[in-house]
PDB file of C-alpha atoms in Angstrom:
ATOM      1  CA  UNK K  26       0.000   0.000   0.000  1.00 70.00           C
ATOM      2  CA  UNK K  27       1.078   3.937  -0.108  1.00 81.00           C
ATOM      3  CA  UNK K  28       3.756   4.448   2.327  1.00 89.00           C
ATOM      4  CA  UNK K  29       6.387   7.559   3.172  1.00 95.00           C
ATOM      5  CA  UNK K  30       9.232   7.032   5.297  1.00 96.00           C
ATOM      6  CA  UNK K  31      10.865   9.615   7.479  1.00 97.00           C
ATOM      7  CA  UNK K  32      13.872  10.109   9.600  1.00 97.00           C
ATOM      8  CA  UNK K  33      15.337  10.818  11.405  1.00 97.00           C
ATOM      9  CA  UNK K  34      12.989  10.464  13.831  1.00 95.00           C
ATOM     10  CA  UNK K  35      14.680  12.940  16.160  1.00 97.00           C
ATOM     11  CA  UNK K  36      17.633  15.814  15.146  1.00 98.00           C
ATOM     12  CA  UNK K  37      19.039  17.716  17.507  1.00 98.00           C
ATOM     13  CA  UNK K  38      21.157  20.581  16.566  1.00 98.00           C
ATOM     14  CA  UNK K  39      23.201  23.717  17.470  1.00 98.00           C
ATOM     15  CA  UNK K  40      21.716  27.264  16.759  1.00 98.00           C
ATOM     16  CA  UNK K  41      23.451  28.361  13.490  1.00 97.00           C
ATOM     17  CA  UNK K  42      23.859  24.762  12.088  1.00 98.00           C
ATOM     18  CA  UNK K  43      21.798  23.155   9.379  1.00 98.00           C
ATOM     19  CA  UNK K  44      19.406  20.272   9.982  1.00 98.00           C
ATOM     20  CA  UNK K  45      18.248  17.767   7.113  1.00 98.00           C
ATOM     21  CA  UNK K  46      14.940  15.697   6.976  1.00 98.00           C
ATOM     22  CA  UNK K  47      14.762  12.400   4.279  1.00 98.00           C
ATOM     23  CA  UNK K  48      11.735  11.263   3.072  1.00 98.00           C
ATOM     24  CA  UNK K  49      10.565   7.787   0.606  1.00 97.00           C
ATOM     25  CA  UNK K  50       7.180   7.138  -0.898  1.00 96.00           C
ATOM     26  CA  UNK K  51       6.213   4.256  -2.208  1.00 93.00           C
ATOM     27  CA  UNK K  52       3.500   5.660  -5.231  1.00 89.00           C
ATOM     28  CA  UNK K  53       5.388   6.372  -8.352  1.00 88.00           C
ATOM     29  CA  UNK K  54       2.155   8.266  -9.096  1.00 85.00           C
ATOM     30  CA  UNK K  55       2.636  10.571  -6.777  1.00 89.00           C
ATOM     31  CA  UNK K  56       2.960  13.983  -7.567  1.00 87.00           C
ATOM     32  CA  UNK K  57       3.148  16.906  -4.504  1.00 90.00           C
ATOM     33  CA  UNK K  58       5.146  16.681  -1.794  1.00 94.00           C
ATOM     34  CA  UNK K  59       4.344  19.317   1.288  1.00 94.00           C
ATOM     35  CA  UNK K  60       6.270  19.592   4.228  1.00 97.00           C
ATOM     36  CA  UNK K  61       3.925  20.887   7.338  1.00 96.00           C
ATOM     37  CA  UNK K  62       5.990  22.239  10.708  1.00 97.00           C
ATOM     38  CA  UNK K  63       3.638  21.347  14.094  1.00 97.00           C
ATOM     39  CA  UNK K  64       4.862  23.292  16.981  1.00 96.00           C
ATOM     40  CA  UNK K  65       3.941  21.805  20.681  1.00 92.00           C
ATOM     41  CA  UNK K  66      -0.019  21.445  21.197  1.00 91.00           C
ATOM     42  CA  UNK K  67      -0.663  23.271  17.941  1.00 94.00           C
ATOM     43  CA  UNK K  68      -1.895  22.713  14.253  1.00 95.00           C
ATOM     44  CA  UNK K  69       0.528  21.565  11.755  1.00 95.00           C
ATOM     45  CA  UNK K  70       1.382  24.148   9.214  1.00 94.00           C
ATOM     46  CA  UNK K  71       2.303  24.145   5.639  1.00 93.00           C
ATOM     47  CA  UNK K  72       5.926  25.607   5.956  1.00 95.00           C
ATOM     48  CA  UNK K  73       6.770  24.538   1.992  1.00 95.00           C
ATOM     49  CA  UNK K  74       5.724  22.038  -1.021  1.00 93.00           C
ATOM     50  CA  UNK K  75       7.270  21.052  -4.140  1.00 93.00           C
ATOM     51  CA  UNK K  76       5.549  19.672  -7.418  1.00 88.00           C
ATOM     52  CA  UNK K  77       7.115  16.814  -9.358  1.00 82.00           C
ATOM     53  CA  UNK K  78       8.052  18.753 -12.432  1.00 79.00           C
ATOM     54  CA  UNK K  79      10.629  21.033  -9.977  1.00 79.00           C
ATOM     55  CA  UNK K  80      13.905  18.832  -8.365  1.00 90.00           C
ATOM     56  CA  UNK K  81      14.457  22.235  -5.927  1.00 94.00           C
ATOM     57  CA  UNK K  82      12.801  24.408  -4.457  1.00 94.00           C
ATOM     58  CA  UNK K  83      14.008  27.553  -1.728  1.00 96.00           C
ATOM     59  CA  UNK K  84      12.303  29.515   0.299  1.00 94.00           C
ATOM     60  CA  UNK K  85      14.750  31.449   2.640  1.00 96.00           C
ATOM     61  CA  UNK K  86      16.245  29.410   4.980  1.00 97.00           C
ATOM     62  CA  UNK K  87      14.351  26.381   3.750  1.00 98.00           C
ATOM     63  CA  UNK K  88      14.599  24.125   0.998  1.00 97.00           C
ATOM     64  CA  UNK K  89      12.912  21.206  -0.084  1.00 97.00           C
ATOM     65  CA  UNK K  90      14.755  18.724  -3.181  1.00 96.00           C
ATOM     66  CA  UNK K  91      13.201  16.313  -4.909  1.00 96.00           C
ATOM     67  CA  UNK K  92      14.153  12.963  -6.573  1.00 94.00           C
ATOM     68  CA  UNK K  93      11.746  11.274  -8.388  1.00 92.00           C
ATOM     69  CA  UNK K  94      13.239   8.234  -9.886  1.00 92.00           C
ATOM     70  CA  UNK K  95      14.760   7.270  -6.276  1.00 93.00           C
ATOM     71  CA  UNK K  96      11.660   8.668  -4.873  1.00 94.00           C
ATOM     72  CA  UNK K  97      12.884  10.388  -1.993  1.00 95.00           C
ATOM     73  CA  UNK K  98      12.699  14.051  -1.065  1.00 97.00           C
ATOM     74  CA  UNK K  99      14.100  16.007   1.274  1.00 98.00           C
ATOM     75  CA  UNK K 100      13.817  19.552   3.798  1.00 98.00           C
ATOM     76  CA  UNK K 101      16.751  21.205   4.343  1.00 98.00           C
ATOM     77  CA  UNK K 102      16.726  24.293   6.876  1.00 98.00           C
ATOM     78  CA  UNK K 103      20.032  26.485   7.244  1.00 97.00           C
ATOM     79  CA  UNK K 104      21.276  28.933  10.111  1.00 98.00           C
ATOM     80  CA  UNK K 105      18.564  27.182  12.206  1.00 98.00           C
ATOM     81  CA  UNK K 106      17.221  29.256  15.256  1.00 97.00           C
ATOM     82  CA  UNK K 107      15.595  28.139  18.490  1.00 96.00           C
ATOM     83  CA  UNK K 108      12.327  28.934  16.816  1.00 96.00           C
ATOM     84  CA  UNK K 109      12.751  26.095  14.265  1.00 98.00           C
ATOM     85  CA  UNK K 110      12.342  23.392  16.939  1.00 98.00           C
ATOM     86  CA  UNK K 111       9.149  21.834  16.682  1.00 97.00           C
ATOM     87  CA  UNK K 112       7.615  18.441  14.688  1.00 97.00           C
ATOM     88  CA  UNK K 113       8.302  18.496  10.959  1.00 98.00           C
ATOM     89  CA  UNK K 114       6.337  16.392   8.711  1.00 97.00           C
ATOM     90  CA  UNK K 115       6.337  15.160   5.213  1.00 97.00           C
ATOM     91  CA  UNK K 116       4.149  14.141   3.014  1.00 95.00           C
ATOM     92  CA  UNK K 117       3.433  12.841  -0.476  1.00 93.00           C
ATOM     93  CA  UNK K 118      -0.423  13.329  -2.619  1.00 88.00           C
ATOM     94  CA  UNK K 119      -1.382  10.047  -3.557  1.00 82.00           C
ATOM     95  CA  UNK K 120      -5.082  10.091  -6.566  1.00 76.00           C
ATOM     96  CA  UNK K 121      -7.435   7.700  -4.677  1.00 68.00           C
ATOM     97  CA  UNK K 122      -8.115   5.340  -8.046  1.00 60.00           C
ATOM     98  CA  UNK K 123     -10.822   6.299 -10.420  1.00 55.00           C
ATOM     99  CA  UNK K 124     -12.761   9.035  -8.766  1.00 57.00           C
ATOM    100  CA  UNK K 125      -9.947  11.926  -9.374  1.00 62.00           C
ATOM    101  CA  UNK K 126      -9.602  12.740  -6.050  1.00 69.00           C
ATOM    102  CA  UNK K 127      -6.662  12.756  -3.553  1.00 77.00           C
ATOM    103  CA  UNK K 128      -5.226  12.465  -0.560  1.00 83.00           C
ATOM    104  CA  UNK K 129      -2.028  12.665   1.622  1.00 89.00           C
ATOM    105  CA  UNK K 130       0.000   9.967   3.151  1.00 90.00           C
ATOM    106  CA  UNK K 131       2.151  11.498   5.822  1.00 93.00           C
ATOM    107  CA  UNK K 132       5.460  10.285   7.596  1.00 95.00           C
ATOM    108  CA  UNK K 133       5.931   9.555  11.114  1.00 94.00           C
ATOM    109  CA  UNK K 134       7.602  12.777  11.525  1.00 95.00           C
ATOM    110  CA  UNK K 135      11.119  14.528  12.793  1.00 97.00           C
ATOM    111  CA  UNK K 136      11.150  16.179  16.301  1.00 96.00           C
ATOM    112  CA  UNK K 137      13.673  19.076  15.673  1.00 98.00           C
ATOM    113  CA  UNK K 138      15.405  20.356  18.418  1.00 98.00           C
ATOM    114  CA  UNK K 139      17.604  23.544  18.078  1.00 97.00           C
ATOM    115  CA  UNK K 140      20.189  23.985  21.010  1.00 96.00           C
ATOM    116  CA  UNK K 141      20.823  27.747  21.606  1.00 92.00           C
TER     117      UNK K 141
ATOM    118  CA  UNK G  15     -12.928  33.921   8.735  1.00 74.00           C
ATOM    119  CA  UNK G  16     -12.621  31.470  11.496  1.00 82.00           C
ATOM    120  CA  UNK G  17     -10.710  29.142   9.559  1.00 93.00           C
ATOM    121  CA  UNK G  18     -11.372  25.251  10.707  1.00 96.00           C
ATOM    122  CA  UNK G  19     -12.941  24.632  13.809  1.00 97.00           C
ATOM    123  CA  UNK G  20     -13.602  21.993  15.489  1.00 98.00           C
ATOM    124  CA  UNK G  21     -15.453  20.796  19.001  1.00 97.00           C
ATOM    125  CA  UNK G  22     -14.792  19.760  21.537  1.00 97.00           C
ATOM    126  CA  UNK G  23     -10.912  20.635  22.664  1.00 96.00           C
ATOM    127  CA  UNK G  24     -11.098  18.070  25.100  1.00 96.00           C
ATOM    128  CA  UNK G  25     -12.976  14.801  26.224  1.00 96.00           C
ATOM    129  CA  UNK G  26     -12.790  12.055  28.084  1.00 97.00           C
ATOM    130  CA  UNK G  27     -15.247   8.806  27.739  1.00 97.00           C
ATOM    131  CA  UNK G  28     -15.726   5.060  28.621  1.00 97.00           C
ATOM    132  CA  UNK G  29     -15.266   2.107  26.941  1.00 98.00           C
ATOM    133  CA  UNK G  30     -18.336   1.685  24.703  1.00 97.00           C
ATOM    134  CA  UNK G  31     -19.151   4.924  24.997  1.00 97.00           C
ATOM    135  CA  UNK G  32     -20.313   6.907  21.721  1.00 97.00           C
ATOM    136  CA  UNK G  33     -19.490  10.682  20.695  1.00 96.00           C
ATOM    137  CA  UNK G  34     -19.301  12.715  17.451  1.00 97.00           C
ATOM    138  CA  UNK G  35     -16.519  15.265  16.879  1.00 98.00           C
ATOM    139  CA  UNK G  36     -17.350  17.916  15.054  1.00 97.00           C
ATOM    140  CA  UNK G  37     -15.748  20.255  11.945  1.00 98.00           C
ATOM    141  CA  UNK G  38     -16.821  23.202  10.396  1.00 97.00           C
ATOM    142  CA  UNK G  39     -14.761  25.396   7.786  1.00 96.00           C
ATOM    143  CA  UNK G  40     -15.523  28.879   6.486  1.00 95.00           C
ATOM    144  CA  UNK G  41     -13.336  28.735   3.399  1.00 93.00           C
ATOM    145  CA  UNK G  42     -15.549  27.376   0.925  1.00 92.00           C
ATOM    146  CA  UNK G  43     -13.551  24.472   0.373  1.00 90.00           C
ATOM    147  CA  UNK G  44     -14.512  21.535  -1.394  1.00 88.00           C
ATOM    148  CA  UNK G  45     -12.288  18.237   0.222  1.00 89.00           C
ATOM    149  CA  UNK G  46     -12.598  17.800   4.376  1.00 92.00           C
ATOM    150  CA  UNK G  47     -10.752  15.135   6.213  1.00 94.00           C
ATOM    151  CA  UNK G  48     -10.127  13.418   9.842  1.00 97.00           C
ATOM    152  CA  UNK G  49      -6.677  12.762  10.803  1.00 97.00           C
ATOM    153  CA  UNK G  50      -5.350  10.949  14.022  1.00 97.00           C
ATOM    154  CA  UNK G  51      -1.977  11.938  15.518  1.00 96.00           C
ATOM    155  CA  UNK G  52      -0.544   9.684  17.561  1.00 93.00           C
ATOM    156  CA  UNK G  53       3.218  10.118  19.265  1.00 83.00           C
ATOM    157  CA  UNK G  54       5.736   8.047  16.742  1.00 78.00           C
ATOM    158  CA  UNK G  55       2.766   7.769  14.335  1.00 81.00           C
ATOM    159  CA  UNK G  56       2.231  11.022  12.441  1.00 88.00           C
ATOM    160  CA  UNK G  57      -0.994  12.131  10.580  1.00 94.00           C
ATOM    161  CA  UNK G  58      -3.007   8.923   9.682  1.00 94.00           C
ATOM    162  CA  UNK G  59      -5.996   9.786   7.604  1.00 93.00           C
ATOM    163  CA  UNK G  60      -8.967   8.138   8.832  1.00 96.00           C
ATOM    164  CA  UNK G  61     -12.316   9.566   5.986  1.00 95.00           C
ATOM    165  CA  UNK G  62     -11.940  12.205   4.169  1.00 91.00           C
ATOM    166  CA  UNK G  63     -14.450  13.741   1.447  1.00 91.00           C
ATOM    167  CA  UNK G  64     -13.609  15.151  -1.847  1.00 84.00           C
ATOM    168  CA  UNK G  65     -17.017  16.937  -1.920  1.00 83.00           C
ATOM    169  CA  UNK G  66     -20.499  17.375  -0.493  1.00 85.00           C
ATOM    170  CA  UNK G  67     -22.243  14.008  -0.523  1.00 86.00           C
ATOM    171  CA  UNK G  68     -18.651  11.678  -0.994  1.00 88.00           C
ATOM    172  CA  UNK G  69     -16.782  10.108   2.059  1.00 92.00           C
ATOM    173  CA  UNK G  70     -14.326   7.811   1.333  1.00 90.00           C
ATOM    174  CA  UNK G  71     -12.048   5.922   3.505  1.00 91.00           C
ATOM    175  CA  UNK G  72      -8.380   6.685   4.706  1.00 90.00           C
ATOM    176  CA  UNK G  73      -5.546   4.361   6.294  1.00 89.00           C
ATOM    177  CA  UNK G  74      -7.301   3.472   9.708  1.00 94.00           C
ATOM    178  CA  UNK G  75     -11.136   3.758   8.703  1.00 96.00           C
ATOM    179  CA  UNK G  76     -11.970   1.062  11.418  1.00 96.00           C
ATOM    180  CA  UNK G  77     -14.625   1.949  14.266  1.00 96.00           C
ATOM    181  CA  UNK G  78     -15.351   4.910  12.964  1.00 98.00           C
ATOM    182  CA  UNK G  79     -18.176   6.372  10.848  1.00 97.00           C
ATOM    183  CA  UNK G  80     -18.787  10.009   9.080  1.00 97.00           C
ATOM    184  CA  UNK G  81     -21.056  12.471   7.674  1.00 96.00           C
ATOM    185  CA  UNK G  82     -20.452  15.169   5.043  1.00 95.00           C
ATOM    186  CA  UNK G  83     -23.674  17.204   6.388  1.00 87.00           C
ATOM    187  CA  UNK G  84     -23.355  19.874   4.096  1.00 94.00           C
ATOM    188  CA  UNK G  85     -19.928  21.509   2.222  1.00 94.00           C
ATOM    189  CA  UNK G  86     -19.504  23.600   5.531  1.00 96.00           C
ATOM    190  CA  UNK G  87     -19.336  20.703   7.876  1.00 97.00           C
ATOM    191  CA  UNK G  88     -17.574  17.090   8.348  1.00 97.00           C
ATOM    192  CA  UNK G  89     -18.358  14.925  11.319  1.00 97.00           C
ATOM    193  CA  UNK G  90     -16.488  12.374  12.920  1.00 98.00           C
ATOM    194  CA  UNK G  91     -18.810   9.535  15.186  1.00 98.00           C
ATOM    195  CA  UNK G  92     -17.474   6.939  17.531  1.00 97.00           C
ATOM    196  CA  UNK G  93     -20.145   4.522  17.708  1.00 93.00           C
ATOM    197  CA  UNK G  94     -18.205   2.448  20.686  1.00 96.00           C
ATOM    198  CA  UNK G  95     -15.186   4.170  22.076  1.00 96.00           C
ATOM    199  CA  UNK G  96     -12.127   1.549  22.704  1.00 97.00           C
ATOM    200  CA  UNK G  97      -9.144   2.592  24.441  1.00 97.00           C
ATOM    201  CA  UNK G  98      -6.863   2.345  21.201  1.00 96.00           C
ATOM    202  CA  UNK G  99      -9.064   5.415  20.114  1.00 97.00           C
ATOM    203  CA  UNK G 100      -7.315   7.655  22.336  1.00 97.00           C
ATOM    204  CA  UNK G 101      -6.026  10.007  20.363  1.00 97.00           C
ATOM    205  CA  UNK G 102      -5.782  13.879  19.067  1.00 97.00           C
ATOM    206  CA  UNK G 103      -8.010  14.093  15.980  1.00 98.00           C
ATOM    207  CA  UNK G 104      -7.793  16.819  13.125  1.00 98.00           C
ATOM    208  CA  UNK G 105      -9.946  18.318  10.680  1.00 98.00           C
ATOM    209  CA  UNK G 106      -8.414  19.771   7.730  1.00 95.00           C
ATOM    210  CA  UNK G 107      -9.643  21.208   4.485  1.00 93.00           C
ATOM    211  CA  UNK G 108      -8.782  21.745   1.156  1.00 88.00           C
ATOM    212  CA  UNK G 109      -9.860  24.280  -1.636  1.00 82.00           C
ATOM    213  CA  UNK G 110      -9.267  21.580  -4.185  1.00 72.00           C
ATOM    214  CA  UNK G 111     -11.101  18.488  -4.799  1.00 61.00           C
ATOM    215  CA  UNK G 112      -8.158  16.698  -5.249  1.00 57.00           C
ATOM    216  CA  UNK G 113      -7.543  16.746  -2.171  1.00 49.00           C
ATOM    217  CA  UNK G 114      -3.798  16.903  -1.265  1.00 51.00           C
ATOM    218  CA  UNK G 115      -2.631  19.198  -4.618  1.00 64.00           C
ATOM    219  CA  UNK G 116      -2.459  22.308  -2.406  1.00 68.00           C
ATOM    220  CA  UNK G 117      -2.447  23.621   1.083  1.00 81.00           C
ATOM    221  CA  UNK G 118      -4.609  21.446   3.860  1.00 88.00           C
ATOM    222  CA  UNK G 119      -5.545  23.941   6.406  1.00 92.00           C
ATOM    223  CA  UNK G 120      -5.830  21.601   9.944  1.00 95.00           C
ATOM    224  CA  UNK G 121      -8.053  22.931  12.818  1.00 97.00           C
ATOM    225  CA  UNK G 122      -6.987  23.058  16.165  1.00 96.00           C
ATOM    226  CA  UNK G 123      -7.663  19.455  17.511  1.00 97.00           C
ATOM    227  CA  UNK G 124      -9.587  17.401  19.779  1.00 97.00           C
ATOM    228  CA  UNK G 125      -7.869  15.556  22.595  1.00 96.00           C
ATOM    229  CA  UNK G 126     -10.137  12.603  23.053  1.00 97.00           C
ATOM    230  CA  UNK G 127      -8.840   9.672  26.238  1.00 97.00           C
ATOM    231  CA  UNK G 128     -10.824   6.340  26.504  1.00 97.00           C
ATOM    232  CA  UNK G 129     -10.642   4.687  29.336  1.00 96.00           C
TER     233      UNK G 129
END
């Protein structure tokens, strides 16, 4: 069945330093790949997403790559700050069969914590 | 605009015990879901619906049923609460009716313990 993998599964860092998040899917179908940031006892949040038709994509200090024929794809967030800690999440779109619509499959998610 | 919201924050029943969560969105979007977070576990779609009057199921369907009341509103019904039900539980929506191709806006929660 559709699957993503994530890990790690915790990162801990020093302020300043970057921190890297790797994620598989299983459905060569899929096509949109968001990344959503949960801080504690709140809402996820989109923080960035990345069609299949891009392999980069940057939005400040984040960064999201994309490999399609490995299927893997990855968040990258530089000069991290204490803010950044929180639970990171992937996720891939997967087209529920004939009826045209969609879903997400998520990963187990990345606790991120950023040391001052 | 409110956003998603959904009721109650917080509750606590017995085993066998039945309760429906509730979602509502202001966004005029056409795709609702139900999530379950669970520590180590992520976001594991339970029913989501593409439009009004479609519900289909998600990864852990199992004990639960729903109802797309209207293209405002997506409910969530425990008909016999177990104990692996204890969760936090999501709504999200989505302006598209495929679903994930585009921003998922999550509400705050609902902390539900069985025990």
């Amino acid at each position: 069945g559709e699957n993503v993998e994530q890990h790690p599964s915790t990162l801990s860092v020093q302020e300043g330093d970057s921190a890297v998040i790797k994620c598989t899917y299983s459905d060569s179908a899929s096509n949109y790949f968001p990344w959503y940031k949960q801080e504690l006892g709140k809402r996820p949040q989109l923080i960035i997403d990345i069609r299949s038709n891009v392999g980069e994509k940057k939005d400040q200090r984040i960064a999201v790559t994309l490999n399609k024929t490995a299927k893997h794809f990855s968040l990258h967030i530089t000069e991290t700050q204490p803010e950044d800690s929180a639970v990171y999440f992937c996720a891939a779109h997967v087209l529920h069969g004939s009826s045209n619509t969609g879903k997400l499959i998520f990963g187990q998610g990345t606790t991120l914590q950023v040391k001052p | 605009n409110a956003g998603v919201t959904q009721t109650p924050k917080f509750q606590v029943l017995k085993t066998g015990q039945s309760m429906t969560l509730q979602c509502a969105q202001d966004m005029n979007h056409n795709s609702m879901y139900w999530y379950r977070q669970d520590p180590g576990m992520g976001l594991r779609l339970i029913y989501y619906s593409a439009s009004e009057g479609t519900t289909d199921k998600g990864e852990v369907p199992n004990g639960y049923n729903v109802s797309r009341l209207n293209k405002r509103e997506f409910s969530l019904r425990l008909e016999s609460a177990a104990p692996s039900q204890t969760s936090v539980y999501f709504c999200a929506s989505s302006p598209r009716r495929t679903g994930g191709l585009g921003e998922q806006y999550f509400g705050p929660g609902t902390r539900l313990t069985v025990t």
